[in-house]
Short mmCIF file of C-alpha atoms and ligand atoms in Angstrom, two decimals:
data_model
loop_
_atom_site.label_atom_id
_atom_site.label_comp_id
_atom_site.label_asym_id
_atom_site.label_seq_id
_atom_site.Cartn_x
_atom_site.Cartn_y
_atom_site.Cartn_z
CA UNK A 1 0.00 0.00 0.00
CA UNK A 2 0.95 3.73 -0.44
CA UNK A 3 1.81 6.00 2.62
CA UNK A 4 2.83 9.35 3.28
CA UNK A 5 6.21 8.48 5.34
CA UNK A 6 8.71 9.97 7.26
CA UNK A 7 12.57 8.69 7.31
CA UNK A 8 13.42 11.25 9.97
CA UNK A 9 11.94 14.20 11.42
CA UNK A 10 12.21 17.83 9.96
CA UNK A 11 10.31 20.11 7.40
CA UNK A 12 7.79 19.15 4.81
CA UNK A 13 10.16 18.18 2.46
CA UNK A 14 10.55 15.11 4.82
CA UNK A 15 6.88 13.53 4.15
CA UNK A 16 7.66 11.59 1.28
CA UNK A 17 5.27 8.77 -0.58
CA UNK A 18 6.43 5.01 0.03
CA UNK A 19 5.16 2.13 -0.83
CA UNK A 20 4.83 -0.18 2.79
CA UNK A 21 3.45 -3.23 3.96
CA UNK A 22 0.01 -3.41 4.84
CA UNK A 23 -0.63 -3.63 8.40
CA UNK A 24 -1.94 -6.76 9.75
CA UNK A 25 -4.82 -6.35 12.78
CA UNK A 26 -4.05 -7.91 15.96
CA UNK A 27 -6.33 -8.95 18.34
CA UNK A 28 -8.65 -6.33 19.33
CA UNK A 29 -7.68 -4.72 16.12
CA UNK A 30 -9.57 -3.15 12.76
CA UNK A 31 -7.86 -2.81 9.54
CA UNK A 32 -9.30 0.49 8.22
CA UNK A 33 -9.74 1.14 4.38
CA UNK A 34 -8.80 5.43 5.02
CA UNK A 35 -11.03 7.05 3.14
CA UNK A 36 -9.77 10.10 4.40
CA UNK A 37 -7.84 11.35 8.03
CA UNK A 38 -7.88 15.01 10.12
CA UNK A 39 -4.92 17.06 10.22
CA UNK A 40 -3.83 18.59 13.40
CA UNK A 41 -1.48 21.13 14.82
CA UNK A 42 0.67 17.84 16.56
CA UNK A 43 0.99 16.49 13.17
CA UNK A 44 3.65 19.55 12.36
CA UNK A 45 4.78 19.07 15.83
CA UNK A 46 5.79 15.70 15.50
CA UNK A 47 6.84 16.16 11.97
CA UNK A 48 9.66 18.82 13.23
CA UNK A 49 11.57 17.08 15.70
CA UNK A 50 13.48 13.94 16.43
CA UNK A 51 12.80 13.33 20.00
CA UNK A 52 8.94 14.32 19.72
CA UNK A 53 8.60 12.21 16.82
CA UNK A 54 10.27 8.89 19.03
CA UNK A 55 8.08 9.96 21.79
CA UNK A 56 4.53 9.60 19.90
CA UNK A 57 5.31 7.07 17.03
CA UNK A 58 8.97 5.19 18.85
CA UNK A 59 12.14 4.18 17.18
CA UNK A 60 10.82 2.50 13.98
CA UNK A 61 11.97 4.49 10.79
CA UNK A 62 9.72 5.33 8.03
CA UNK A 63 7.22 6.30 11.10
CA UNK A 64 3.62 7.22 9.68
CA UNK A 65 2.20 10.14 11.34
CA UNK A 66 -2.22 10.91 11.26
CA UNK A 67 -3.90 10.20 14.12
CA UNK A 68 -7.33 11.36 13.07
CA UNK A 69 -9.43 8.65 10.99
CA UNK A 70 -12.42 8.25 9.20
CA UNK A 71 -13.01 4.71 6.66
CA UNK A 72 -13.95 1.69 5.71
CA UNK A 73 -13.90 -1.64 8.04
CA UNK A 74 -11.46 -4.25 5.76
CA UNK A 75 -10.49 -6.48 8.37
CA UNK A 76 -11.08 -7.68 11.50
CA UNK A 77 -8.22 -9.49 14.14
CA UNK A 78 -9.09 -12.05 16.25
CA UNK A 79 -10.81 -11.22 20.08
CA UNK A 80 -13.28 -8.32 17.99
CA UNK A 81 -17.02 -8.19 18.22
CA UNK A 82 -19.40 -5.51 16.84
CA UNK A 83 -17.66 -4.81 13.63
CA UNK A 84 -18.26 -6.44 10.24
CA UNK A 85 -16.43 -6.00 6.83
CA UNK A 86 -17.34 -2.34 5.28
CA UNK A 87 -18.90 -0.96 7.85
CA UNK A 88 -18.18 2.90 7.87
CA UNK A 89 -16.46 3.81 11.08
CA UNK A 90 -13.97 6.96 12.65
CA UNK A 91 -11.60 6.81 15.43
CA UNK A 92 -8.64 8.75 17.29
CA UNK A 93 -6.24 5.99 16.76
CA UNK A 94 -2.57 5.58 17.54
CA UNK A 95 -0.74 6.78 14.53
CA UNK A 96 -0.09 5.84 11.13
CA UNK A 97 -3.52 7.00 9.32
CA UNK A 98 -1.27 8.78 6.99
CA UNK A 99 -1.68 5.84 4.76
CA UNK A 100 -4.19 3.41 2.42
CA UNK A 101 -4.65 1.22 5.24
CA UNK A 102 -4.37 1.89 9.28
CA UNK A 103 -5.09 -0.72 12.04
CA UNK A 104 -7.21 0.74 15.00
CA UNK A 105 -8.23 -0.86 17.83
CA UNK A 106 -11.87 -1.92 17.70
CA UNK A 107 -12.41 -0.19 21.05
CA UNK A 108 -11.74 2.94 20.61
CA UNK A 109 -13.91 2.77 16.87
CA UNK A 110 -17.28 4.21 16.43
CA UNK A 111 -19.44 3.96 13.51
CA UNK A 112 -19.54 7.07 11.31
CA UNK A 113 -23.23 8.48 11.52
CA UNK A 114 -24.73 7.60 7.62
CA UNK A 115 -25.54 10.97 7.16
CA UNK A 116 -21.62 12.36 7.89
CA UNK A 117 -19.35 11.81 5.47
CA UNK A 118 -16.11 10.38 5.76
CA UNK A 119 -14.64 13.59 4.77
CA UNK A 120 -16.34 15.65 8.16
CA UNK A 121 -15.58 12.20 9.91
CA UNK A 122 -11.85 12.50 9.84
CA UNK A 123 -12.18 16.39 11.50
CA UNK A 124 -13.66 15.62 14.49
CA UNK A 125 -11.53 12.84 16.84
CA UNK A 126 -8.52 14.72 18.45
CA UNK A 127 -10.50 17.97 18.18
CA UNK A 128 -13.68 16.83 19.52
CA UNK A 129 -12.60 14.92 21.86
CA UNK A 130 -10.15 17.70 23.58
CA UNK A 131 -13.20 19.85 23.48
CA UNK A 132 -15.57 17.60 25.01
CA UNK A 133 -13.39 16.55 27.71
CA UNK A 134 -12.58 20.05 28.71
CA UNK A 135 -15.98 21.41 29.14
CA UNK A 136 -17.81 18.30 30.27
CA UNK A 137 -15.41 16.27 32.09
CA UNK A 138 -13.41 18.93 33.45
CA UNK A 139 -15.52 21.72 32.90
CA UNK A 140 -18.94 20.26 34.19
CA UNK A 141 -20.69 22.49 32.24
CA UNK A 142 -24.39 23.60 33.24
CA UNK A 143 -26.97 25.38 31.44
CA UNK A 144 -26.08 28.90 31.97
CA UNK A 145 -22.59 29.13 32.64
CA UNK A 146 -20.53 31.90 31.18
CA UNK A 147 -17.73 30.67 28.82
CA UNK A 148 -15.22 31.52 26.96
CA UNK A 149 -13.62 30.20 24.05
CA UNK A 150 -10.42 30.89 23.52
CA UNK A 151 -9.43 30.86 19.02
CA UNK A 152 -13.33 30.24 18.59
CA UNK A 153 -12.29 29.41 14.70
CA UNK A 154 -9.60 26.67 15.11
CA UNK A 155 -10.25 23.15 14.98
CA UNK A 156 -10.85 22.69 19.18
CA UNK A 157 -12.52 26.16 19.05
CA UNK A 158 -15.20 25.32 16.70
CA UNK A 159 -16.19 22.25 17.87
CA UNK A 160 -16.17 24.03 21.45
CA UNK A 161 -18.57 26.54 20.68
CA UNK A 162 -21.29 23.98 19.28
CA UNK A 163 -20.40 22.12 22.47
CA UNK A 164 -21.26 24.66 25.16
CA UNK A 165 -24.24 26.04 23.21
CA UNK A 166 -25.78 22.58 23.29
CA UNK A 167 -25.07 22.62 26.98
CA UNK A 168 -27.08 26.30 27.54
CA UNK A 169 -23.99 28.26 28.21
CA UNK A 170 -23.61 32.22 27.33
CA UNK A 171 -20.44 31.58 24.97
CA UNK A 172 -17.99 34.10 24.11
CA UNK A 173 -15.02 33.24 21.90
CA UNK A 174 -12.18 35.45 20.31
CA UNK A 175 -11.37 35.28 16.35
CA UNK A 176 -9.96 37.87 14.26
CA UNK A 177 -12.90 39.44 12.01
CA UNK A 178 -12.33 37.43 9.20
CA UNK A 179 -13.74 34.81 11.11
CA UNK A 180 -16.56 36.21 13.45
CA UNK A 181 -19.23 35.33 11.10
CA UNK A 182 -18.08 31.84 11.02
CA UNK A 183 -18.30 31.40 15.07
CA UNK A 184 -21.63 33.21 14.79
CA UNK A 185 -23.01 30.78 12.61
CA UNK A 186 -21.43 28.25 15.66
CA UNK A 187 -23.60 29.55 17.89
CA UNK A 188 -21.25 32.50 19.87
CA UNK A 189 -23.25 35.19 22.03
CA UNK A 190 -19.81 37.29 21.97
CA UNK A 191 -17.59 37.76 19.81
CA UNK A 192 -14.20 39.28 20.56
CA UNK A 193 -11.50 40.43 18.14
CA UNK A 194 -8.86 39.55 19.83
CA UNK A 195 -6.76 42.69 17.00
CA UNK A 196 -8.70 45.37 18.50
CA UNK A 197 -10.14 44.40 22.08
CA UNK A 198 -8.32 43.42 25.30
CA UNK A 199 -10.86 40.15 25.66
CA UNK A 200 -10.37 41.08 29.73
CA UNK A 201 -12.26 44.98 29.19
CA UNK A 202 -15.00 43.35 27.67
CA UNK A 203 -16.26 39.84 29.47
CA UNK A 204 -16.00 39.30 33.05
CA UNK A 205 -17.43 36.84 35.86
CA UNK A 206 -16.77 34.19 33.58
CA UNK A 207 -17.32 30.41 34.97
CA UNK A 208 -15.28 28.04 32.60
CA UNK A 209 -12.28 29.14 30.26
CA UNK A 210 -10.81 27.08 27.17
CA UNK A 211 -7.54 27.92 26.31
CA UNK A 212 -6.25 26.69 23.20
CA UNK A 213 -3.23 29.26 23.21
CA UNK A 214 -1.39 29.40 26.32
CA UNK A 215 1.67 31.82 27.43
CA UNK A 216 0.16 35.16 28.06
CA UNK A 217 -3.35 34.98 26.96
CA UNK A 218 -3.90 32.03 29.00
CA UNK A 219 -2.44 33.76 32.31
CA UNK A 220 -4.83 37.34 31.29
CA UNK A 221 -7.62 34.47 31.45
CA UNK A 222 -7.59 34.41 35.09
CA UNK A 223 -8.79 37.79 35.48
CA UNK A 224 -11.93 36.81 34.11
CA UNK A 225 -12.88 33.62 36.09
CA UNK A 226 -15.48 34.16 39.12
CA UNK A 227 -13.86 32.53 42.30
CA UNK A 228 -14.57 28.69 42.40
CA UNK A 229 -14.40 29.02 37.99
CA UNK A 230 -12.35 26.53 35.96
CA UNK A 231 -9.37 27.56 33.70
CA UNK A 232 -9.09 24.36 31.59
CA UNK A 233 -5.91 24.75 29.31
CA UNK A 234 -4.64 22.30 26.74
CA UNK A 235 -1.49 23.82 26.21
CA UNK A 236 1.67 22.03 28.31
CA UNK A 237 3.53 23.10 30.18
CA UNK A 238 2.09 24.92 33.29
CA UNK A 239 4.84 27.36 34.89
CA UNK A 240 4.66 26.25 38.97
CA UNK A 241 3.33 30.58 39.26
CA UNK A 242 0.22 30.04 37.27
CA UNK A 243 -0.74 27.05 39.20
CA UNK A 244 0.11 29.18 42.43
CA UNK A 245 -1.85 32.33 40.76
CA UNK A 246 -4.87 30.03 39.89
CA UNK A 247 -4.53 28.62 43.63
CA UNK A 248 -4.86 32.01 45.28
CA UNK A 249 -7.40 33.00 43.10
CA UNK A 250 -9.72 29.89 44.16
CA UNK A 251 -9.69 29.00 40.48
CA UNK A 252 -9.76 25.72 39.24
CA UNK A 253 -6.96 24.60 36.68
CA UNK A 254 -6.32 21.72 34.22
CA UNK A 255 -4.07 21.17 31.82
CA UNK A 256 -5.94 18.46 29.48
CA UNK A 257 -4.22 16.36 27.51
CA UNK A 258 -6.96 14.85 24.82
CA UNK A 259 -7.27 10.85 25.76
CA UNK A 260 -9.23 8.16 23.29
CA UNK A 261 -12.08 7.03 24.58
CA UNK A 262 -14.62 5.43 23.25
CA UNK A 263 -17.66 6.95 25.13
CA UNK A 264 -16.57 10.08 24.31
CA UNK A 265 -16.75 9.72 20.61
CA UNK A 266 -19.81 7.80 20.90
CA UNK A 267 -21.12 10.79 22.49
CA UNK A 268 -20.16 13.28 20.15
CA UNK A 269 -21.19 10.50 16.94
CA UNK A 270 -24.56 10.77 18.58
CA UNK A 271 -24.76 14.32 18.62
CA UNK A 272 -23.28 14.48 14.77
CA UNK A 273 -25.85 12.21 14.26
CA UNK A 274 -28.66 14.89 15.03
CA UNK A 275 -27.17 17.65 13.58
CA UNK A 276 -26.41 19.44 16.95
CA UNK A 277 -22.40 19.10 16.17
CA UNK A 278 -21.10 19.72 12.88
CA UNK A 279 -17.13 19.22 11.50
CA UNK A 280 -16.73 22.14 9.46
CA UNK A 281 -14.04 21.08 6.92
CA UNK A 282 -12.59 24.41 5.81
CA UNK A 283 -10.46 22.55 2.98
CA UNK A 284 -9.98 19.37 1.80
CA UNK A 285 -6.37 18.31 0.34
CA UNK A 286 -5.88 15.16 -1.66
CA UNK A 287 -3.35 12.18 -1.30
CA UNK A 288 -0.19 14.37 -2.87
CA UNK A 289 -1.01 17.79 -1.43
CA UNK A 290 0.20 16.53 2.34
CA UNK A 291 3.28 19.41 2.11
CA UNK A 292 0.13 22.27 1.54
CA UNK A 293 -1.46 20.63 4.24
CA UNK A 294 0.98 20.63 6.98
CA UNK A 295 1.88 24.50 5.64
CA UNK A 296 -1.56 25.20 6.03
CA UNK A 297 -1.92 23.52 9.94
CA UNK A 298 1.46 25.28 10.61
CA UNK A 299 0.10 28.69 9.38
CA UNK A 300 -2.21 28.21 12.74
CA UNK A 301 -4.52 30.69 10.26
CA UNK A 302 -7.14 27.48 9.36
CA UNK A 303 -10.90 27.52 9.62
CA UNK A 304 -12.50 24.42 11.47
CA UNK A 305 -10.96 21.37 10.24
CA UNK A 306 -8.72 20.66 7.35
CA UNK A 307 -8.59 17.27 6.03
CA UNK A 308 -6.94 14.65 3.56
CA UNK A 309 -9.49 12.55 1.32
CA UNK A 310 -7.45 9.28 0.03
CA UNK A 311 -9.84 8.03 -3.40
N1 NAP B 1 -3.74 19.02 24.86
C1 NAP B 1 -4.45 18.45 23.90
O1 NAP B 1 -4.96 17.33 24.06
C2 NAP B 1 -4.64 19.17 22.59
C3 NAP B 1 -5.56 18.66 21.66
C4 NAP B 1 -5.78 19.37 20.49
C5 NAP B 1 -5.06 20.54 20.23
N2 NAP B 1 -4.14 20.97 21.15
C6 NAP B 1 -3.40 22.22 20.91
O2 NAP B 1 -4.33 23.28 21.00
C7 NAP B 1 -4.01 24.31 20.09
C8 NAP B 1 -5.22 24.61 19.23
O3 NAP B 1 -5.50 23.47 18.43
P1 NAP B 1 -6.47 23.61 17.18
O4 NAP B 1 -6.51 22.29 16.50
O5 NAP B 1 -7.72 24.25 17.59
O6 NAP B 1 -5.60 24.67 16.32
P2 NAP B 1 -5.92 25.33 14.92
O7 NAP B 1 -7.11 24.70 14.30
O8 NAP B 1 -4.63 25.34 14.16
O9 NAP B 1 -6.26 26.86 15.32
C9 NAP B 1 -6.25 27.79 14.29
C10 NAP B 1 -7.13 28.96 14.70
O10 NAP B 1 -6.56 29.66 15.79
C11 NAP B 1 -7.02 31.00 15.73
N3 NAP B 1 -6.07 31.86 16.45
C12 NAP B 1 -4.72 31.93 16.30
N4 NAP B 1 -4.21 32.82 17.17
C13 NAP B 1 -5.26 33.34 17.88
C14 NAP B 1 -5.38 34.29 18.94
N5 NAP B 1 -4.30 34.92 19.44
N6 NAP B 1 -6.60 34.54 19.46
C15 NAP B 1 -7.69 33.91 18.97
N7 NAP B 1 -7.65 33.01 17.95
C16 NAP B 1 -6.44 32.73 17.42
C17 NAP B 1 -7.04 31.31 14.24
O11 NAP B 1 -8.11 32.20 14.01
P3 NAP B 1 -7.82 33.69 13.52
O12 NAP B 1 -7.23 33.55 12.13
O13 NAP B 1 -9.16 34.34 13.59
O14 NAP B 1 -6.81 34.24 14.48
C18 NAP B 1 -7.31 29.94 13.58
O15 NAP B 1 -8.61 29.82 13.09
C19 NAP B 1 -2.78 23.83 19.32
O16 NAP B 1 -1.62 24.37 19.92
C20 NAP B 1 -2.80 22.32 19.52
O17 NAP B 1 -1.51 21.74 19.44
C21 NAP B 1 -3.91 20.32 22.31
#
């Protein structure tokens, strides 16, 4: 099978098109037909460096990066029930989606809603699941609560929005104004450009913060939150002083780092299911377009989702 490889870590120029054997599913295992996979901002991250790219993917060289999935059920390993050939299904699985083929274990695979294509699919897992887990695992959100959004129009962002609207939350979010009518058309109550307003002079007794950006922005945040709020950041590390800051504060902080799980994506497959979460696939690259895709996630300037279809 063809797949998008990588011989060592570094620039674009280092995703090159091999021809590799096709994975074989193990017990609790899928082989996955990829019809098409989600590109993220770790994808570049891994991509870039040596010791990042051991620590996700380990020593093997090629490695085969894509860790959001959306296809076709070809296989089946031993020790799987539930599954049967060609079923349509989408997953956050452990690498190597960057390819024709991709083995994913069978418990961590949902089937793709009928009326979602594979394409929308493939945008949701890592994003989805890092924003559901921050507002309703860690977040507990409630009907009511004040939110805020932090890069409303990324890929976490968008999904985030929809998210805390169907929860009854006031949601504001900051975008640049290129993008507010997009997060309107999410759902946002307030929308902040982040170019011209300091988000802190304009929203305050805020319950439940998602940062998506860290550094500074993430410690203005603070001033925000009521006492007792929740700062729920996804971006490591967290300097020993925040955590202090937060403490004295009486404000609750996370750093979340996204985890599979399949009740979590059956969740959000039931609410793409009804329409009340949508993947908003800003572009869609094909098989031989990966460079333009990683320059695009680098740019950190993409709408929603961007995704790879594979015909
Ligand atoms: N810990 C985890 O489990 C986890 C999981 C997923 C992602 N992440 C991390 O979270 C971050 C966001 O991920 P993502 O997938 O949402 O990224 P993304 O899709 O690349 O985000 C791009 C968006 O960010 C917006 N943006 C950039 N700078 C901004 C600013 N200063 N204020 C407001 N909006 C801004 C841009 O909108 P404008 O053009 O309008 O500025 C753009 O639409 C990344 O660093 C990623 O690595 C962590």
């Amino acid at each position: 099978m063809q797949a998008i490889v990588l011989n060592q870590a570094g620039g674009v120029d280092q995703l090159t098109y091999q021809a590799v054997e096709m994975p074989v599913p193990e017990a609790g295992e899928l082989l996955v037909k990829v019809k098409a996979f989600g590109i993220n901002p770790m994808d570049f991250v891994v991509r870039s460096d040596e010791q990042t790219l051991t620590a996700f993917l380990g020593t093997q060289r090629p490695a085969i990066l894509g860790w959001d999935v959306a296809g076709e059920v070809a296989g089946i390993g031993p020790e799987v029930s539930g599954f049967e050939l060609g079923d349509a299904v989408f997953a956050l699985s452990n690498g190597r989606a960057y390819a024709e083929y991709v083995t994913v274990s069978a418990a961590v695979s949902v089937y793709k809603p009928a009326s979602v294509s594979y394409t929308e699919a493939a945008g949701v897992p890592v994003a989805a699941i890092t924003a559901w887990q921050a507002l309703v695992k860690i977040g507990h959100i409630k009907p009511g609560d004040r939110v805020l959004i932090q890069a409303g129009a990324g890929g976490v962002g968008h999904f985030a929005i929809q998210l805390a609207k169907h929860f009854g939350a006031y949601v504001a979010t900051t975008a640049s104004a290129k993008n507010h009518d997009f997060v309107r058309s999410l759902g946002a109550d307030q929308v902040i450009d982040y170019t011209q307003d300091v988000f802190e002079q304009v929203l305050q007794e805020v319950d439940l913060v998602l940062d998506t950006l860290g550094g500074e922005i993430r410690e203005r945040s603070l001033a925000i939150l009521k006492p007792g709020g929740t700062l729920v950041t996804i971006i490591p590390p967290l300097s020993e002083e925040l955590v202090d800051k937060a403490q004295q504060q009486g404000i609750q902080l996370t750093l979340l780092i996204g985890q599979s799980s399949t009740e979590d994506m059956q969740s959000l497959a039931n609410l793409l299911a009804t329409g009340a979460l949508k993947a908003h696939v800003s572009t869609v690259y094909s098989f031989d377009q990966i460079a333009q895709a990683h320059q695009a996630i680098e740019s950190k300037r993409t709408v929603g989702k961007i995704v790879v279809e594979i015909p």
